[in-house]
Short mmCIF file of C-alpha atoms in Angstrom, two decimals:
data_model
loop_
_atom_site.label_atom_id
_atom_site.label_comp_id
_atom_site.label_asym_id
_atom_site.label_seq_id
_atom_site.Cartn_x
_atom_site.Cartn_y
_atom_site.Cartn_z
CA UNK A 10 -21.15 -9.99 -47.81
CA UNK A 11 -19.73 -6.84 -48.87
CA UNK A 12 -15.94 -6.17 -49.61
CA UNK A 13 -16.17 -3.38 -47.08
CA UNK A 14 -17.63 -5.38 -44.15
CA UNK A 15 -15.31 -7.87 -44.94
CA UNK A 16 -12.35 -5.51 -44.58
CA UNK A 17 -14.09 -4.23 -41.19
CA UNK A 18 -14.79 -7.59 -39.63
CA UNK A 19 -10.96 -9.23 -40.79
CA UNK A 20 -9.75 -5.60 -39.14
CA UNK A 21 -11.53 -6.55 -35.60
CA UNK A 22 -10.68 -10.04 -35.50
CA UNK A 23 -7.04 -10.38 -36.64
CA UNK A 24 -5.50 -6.47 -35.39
CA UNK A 25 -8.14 -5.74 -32.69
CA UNK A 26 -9.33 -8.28 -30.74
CA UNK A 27 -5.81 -9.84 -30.57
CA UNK A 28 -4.46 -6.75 -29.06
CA UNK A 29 -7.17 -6.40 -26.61
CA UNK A 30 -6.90 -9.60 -25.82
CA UNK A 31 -3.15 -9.18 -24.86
CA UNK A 32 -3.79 -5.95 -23.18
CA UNK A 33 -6.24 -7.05 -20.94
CA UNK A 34 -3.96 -10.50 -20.17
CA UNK A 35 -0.52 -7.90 -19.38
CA UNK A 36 -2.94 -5.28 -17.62
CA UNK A 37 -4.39 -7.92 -15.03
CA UNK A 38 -0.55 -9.93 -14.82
CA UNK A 39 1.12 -6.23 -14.03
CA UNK A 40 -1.87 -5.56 -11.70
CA UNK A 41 -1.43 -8.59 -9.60
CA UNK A 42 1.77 -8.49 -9.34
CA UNK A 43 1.68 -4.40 -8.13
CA UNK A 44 -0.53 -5.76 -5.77
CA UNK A 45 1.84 -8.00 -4.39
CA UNK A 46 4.40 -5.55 -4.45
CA UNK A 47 2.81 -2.70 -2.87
CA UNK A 48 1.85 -4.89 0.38
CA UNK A 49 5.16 -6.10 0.44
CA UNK A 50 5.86 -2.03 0.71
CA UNK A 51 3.36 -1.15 3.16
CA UNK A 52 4.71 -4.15 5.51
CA UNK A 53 8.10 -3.02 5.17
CA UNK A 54 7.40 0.67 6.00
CA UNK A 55 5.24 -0.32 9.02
CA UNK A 56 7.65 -3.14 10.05
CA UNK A 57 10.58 0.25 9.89
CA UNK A 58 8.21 2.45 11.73
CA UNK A 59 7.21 -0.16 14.56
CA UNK A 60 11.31 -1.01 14.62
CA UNK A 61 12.22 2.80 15.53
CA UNK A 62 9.25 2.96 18.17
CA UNK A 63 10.76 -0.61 19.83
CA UNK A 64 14.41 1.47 19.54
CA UNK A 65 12.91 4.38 21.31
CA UNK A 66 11.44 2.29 23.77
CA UNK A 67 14.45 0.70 24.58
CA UNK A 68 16.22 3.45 25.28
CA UNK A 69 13.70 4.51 27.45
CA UNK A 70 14.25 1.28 29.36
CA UNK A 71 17.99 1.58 29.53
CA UNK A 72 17.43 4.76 31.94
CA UNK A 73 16.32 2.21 34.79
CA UNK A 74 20.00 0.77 35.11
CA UNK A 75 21.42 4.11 35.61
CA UNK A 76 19.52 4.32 38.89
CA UNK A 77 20.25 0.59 39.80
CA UNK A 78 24.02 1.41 39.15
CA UNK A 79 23.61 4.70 42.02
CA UNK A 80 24.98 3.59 45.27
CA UNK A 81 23.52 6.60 47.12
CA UNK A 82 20.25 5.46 46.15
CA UNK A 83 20.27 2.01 46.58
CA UNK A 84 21.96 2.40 49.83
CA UNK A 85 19.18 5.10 51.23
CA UNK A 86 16.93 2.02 50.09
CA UNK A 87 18.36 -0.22 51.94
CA UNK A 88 18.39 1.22 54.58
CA UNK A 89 22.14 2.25 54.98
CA UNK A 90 21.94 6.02 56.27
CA UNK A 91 21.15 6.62 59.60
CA UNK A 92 21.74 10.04 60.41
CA UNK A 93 19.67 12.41 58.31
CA UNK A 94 22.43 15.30 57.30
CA UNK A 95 24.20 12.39 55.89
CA UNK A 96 21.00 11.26 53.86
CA UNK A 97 19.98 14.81 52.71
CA UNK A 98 23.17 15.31 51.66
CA UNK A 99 23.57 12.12 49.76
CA UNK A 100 20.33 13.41 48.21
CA UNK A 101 21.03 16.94 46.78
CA UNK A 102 24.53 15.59 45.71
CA UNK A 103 23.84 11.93 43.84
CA UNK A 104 20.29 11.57 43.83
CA UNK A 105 18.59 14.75 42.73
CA UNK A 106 21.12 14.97 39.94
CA UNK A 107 20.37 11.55 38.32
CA UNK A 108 16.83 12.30 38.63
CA UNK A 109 17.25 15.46 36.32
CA UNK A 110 19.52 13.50 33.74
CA UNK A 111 16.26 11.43 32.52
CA UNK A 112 14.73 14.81 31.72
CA UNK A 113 17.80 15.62 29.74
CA UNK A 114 18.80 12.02 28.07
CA UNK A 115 15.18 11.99 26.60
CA UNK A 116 12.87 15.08 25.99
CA UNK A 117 9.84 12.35 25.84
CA UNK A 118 10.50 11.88 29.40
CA UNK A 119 7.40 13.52 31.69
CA UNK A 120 8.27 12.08 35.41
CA UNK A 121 10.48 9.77 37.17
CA UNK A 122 9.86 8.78 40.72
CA UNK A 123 10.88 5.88 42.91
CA UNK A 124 8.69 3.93 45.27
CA UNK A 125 10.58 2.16 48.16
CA UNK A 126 8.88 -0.56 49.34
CA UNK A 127 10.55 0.07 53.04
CA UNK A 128 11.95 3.61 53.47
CA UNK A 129 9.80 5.96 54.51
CA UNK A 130 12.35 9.12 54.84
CA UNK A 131 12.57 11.39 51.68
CA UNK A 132 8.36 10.59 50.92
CA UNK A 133 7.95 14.32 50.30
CA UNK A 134 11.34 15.23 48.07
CA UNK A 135 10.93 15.69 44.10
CA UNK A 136 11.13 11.62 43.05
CA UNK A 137 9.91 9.59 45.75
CA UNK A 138 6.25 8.57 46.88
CA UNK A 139 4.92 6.17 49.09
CA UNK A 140 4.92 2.52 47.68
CA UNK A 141 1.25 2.32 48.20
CA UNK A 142 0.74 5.01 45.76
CA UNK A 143 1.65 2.06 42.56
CA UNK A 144 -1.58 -0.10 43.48
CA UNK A 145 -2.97 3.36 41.14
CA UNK A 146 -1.28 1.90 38.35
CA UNK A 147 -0.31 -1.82 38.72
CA UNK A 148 -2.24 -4.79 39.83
CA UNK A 149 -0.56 -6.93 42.54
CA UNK A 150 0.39 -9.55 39.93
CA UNK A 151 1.74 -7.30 37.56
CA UNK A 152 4.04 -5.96 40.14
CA UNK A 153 5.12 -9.58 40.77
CA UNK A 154 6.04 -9.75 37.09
CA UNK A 155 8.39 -7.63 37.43
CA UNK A 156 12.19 -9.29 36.88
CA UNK A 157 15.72 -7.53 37.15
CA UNK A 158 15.64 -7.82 33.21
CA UNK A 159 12.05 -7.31 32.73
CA UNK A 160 9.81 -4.52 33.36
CA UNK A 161 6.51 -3.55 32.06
CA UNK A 162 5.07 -1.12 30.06
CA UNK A 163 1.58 0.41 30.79
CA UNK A 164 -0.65 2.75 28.43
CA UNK A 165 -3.83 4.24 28.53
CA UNK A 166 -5.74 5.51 25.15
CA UNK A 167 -8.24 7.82 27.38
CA UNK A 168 -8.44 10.81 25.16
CA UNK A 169 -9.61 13.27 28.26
CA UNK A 170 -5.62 11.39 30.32
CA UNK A 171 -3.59 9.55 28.28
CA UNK A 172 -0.69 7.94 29.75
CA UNK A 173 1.96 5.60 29.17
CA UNK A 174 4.71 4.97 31.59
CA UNK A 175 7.62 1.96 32.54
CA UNK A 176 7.73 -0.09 35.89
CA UNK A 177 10.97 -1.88 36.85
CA UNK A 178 11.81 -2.80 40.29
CA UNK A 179 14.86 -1.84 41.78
CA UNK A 180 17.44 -4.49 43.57
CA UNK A 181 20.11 -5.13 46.23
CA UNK A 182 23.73 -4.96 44.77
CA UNK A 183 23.45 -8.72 45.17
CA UNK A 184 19.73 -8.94 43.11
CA UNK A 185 18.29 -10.81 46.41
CA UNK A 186 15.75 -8.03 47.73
CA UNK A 187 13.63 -5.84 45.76
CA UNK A 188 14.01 -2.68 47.51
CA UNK A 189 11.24 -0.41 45.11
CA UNK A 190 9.79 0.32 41.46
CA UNK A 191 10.90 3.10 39.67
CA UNK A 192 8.30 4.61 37.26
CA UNK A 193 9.50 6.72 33.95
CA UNK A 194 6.30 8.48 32.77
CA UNK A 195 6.67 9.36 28.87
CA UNK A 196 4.77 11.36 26.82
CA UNK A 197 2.02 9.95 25.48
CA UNK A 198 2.58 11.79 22.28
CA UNK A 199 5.08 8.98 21.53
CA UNK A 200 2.22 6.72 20.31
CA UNK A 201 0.89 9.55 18.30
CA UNK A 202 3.98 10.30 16.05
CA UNK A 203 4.03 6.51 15.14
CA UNK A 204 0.65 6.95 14.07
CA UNK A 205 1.41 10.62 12.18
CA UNK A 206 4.39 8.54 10.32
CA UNK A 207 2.45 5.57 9.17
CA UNK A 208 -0.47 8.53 7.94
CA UNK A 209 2.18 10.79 6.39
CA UNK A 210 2.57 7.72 3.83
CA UNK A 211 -0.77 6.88 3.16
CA UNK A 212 -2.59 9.93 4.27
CA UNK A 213 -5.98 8.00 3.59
CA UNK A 214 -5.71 4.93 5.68
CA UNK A 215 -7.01 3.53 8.90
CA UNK A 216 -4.69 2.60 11.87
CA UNK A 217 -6.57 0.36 14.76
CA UNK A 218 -4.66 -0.72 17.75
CA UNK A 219 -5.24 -4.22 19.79
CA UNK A 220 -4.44 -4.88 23.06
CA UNK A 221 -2.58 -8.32 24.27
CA UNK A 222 -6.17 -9.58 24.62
CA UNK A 223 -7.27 -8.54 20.57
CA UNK A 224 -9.81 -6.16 21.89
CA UNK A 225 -9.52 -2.56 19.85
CA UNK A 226 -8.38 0.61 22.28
CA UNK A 227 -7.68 2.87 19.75
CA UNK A 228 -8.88 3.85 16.25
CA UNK A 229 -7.82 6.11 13.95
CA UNK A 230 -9.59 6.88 10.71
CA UNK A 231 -8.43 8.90 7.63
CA UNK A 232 -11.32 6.63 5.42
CA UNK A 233 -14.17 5.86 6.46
CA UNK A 234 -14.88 1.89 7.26
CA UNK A 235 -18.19 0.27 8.61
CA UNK A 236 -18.32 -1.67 12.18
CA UNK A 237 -19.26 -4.74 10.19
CA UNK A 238 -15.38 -3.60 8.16
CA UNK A 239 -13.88 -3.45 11.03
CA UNK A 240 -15.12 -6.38 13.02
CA UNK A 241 -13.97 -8.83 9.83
CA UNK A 242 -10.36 -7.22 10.18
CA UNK A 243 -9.79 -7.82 13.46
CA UNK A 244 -11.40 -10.88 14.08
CA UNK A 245 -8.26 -13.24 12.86
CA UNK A 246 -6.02 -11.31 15.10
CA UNK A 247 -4.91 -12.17 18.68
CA UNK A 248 -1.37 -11.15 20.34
CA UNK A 249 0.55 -11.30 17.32
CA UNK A 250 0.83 -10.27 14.14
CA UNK A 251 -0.57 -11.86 10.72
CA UNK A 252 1.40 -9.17 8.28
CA UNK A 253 -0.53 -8.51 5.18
CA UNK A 254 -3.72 -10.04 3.65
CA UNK A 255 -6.81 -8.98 2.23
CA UNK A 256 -9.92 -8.22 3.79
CA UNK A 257 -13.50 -7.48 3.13
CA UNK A 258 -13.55 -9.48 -0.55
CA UNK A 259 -10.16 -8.25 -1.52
CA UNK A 260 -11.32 -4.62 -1.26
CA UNK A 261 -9.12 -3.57 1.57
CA UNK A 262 -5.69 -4.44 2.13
CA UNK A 263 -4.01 -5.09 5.50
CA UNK A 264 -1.02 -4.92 7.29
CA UNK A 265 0.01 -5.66 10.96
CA UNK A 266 2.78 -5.96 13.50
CA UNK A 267 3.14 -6.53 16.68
CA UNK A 268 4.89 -4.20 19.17
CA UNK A 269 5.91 -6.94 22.21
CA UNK A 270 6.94 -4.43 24.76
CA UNK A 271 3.66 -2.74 24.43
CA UNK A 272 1.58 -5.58 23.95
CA UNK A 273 0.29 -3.66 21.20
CA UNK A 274 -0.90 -5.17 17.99
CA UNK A 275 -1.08 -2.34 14.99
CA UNK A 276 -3.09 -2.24 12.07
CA UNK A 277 -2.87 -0.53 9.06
CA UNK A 278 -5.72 -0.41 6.94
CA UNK A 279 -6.12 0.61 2.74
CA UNK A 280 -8.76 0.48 0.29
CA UNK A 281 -7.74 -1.12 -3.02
CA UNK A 282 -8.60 1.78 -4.72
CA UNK A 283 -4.97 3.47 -3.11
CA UNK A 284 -3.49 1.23 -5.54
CA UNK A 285 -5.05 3.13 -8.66
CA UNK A 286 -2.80 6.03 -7.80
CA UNK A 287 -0.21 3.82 -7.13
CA UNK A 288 -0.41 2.36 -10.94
CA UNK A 289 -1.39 6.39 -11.90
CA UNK A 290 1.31 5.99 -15.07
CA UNK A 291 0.88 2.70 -15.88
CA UNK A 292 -2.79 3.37 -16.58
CA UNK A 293 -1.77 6.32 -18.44
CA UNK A 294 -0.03 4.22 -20.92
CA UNK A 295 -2.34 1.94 -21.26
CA UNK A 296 -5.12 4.80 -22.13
CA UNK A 297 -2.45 6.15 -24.57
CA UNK A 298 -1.98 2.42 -26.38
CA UNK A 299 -5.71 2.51 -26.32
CA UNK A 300 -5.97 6.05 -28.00
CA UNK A 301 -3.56 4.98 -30.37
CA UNK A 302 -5.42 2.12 -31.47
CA UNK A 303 -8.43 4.01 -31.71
CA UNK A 304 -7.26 6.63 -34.05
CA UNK A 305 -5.33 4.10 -36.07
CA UNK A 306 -8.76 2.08 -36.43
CA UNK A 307 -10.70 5.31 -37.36
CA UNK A 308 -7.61 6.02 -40.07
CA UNK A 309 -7.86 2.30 -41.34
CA UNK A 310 -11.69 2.52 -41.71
CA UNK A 311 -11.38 5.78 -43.55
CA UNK A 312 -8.99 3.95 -46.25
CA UNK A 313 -11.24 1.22 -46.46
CA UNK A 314 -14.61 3.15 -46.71
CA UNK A 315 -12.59 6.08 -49.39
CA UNK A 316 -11.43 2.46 -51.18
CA UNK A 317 -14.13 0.57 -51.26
CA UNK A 318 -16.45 3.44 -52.98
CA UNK A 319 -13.84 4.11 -55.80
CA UNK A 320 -13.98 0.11 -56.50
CA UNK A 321 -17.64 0.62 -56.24
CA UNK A 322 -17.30 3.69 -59.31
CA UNK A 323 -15.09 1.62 -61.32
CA UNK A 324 -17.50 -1.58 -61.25
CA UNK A 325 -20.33 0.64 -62.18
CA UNK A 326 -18.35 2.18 -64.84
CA UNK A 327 -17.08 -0.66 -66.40
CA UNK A 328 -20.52 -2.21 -66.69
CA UNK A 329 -21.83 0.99 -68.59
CA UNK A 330 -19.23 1.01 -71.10
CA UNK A 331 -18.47 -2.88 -71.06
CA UNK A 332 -21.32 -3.12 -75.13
CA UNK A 333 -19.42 0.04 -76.80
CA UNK A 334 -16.20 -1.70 -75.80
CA UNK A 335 -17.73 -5.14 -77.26
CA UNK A 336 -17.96 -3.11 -80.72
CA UNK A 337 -14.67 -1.41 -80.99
CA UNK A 338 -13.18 -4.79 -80.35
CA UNK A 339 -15.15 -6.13 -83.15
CA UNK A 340 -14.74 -3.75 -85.62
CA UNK A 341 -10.79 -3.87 -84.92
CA UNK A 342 -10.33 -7.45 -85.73
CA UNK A 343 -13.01 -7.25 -89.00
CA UNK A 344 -10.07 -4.53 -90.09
CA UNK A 345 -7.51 -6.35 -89.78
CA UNK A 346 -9.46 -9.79 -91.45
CA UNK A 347 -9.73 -7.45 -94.39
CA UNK A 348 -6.43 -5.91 -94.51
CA UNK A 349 -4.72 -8.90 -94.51
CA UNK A 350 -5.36 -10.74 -97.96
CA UNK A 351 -4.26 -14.46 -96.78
CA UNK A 352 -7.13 -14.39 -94.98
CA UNK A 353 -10.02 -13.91 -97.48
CA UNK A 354 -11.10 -17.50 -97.40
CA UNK A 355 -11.41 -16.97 -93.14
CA UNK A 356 -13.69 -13.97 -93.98
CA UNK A 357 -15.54 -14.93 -96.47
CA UNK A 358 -17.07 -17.76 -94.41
CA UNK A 359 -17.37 -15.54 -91.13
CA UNK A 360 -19.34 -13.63 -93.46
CA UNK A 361 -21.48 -16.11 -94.42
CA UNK A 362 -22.18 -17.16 -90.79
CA UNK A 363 -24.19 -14.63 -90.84
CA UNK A 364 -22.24 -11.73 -88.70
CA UNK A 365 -22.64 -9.22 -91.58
CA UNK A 366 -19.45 -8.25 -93.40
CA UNK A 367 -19.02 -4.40 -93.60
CA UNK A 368 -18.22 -2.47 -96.91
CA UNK A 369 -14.82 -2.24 -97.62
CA UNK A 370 -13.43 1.02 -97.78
CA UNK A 371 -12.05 1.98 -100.89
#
């Protein structure tokens, strides 16, 4: 084997390979572990984002007590004003002005109306309707659900009428009677800006939205996914959340949580390939170490090669004059046999050996 493939080969196997080798093992070790780190992220940012939508919905809710705490209303629905000046009045002085202070105390606030269950006085005024009128929107049994601390929330992802609005009946000052449901319509709009804020972070994922029963009533795509995609993804879910996993061998990652007062499961959906932008500067210095190596390979090679040709010229050279360089040796040491006298004896008999003895010079 030649000195020169010798150098190459010991190059590659004791510089490059090793630091390949180590590379690729602190590459794939920071990799996983970015991995890890960016779902733990994502989960936190949608866990924040569902966490101000349950804040806003609460204080949607809160609005209900202000109309449970208004004696002129729960008096006119129990019943309590005979004469009608009194009730009108009552009305345009207590009534009428708490209705207008939901429009104020939230701008997502659409409509507000009360249905009394017995009353059937003040049908036709701005915030009343017949209590017939909320078999449109809740079933029998979910109006039975209803509890002084409980109420329900109802949506609708119809693009051509969207809706989403809160039922919670309305008491007696002792909580014995139900005397109506109050309704606070809300712009449905509200669902959209969760789903804006959750893009605005990853402006190229996929957000689907389960119902209590897992079933999917709303998609939102910024990638593109199959039905075969989306059927694995939702498949392990039912009414609650599973936070983050992987999906679709490891190729997308997912996050969840569940809303409760919706009864709304959301999904947030990202190719792996989100995480390459993610790890934009790592890979840039690892393409740099790998440039570096490259040119300091190319350099190393170039030594070797330049090397390796002038010990090729001095070889060659040395065998051309290695006889002439025989001969001057020779003759040196005859000249000095001859110069030195003590030694006649030593040179007469090399002589005689048959080596030739030149003519001294006189």
């Amino acid at each position: 084997m030649r000195i020169r493939t010798k150098m190459y080969l010991g190059y590659i196997l004791l510089i490059v390979l090793p630091f390949l080798f180590f590379a690729l093992f602190t590459y794939i070790q920071l990799y996983d572990k970015m991995l890890t780190q960016y779902q733990l992220v994502n989960q936190q940012n949608l866990e924040q984002t569902a966490s101000n939508l349950d804040s806003s919905l609460a204080k949607l809710e809160s609005l209900t007590s202000i109309y449970q705490n208004n004696a002129a209303l729960i008096d006119f629905l129990q019943g309590e004003f005979v004469d009608d000046r009194d009730l009108i009045y009552s009305y345009l002085k207590e009534m009428n002005p708490a209705f207008s202070f939901a429009y104020l105390a939230d701008p997502l606030v659409q409509n507000l109306t009360v249905y009394p269950k017995s009353q059937k006085r003040l049908l036709g005024a701005p915030g009343f309707q017949n209590y017939r009128d909320i078999g449109g929107f809740l079933t029998p049994d979910e109006a039975e659900e209803l509890r002084p601390a409980q109420g329900l929330w109802k949506h609708s992802f119809d693009p051509a009428a969207p809706a989403l609005s809160y039922f919670q009946k309305l008491y007696s000052n002792s909580y014995i009677t139900d005397l109506g449901i109050i309704q606070i319509s809300v712009d449905p709009a509200m669902l959209d800006q969760f789903v804006s804020a959750l893009t605005q972070v990853h402006p190229n994922n996929a957000i689907i939205v389960l119902d209590r029963q897992g079933k999917m009533v709303s998609y939102v795509t910024n990638t593109k996914l199959s039905d075969e995609q989306i059927r694995s993804i939702i498949q392990p879910f039912g009414n609650e959340s599973l936070g983050g996993f992987l999906a679709d061998h490891d190729r997308l990652l997912i996050n969840s949580v569940h809303i409760p007062k919706l009864g709304l499961t959301i999904i947030e959906v990202n190719k792996r390939t989100a995480l390459f932008e993610f790890l934009r500067v790592k890979q840039l210095w690892v393409a740099c170490g790998l440039a570096l190596l490259a040119l300091l390979s190319a350099l190393y090679f170039w030594i070797v090669s330049s090397l390796t040709k002038r010990i090729v010229r001095l070889s060659r050279h040395m065998r051309r004059v290695e006889p002439a360089a025989r001969l001057a040796v020779r003759s040196v040491l005859l000249d000095r046999l001859f110069a030195n006298q003590a030694n006649r004896p030593a040179l007469t008999s090399y002589a005689q050996s048959g080596a030739g003895v030149p003519e001294q010079p006189r």
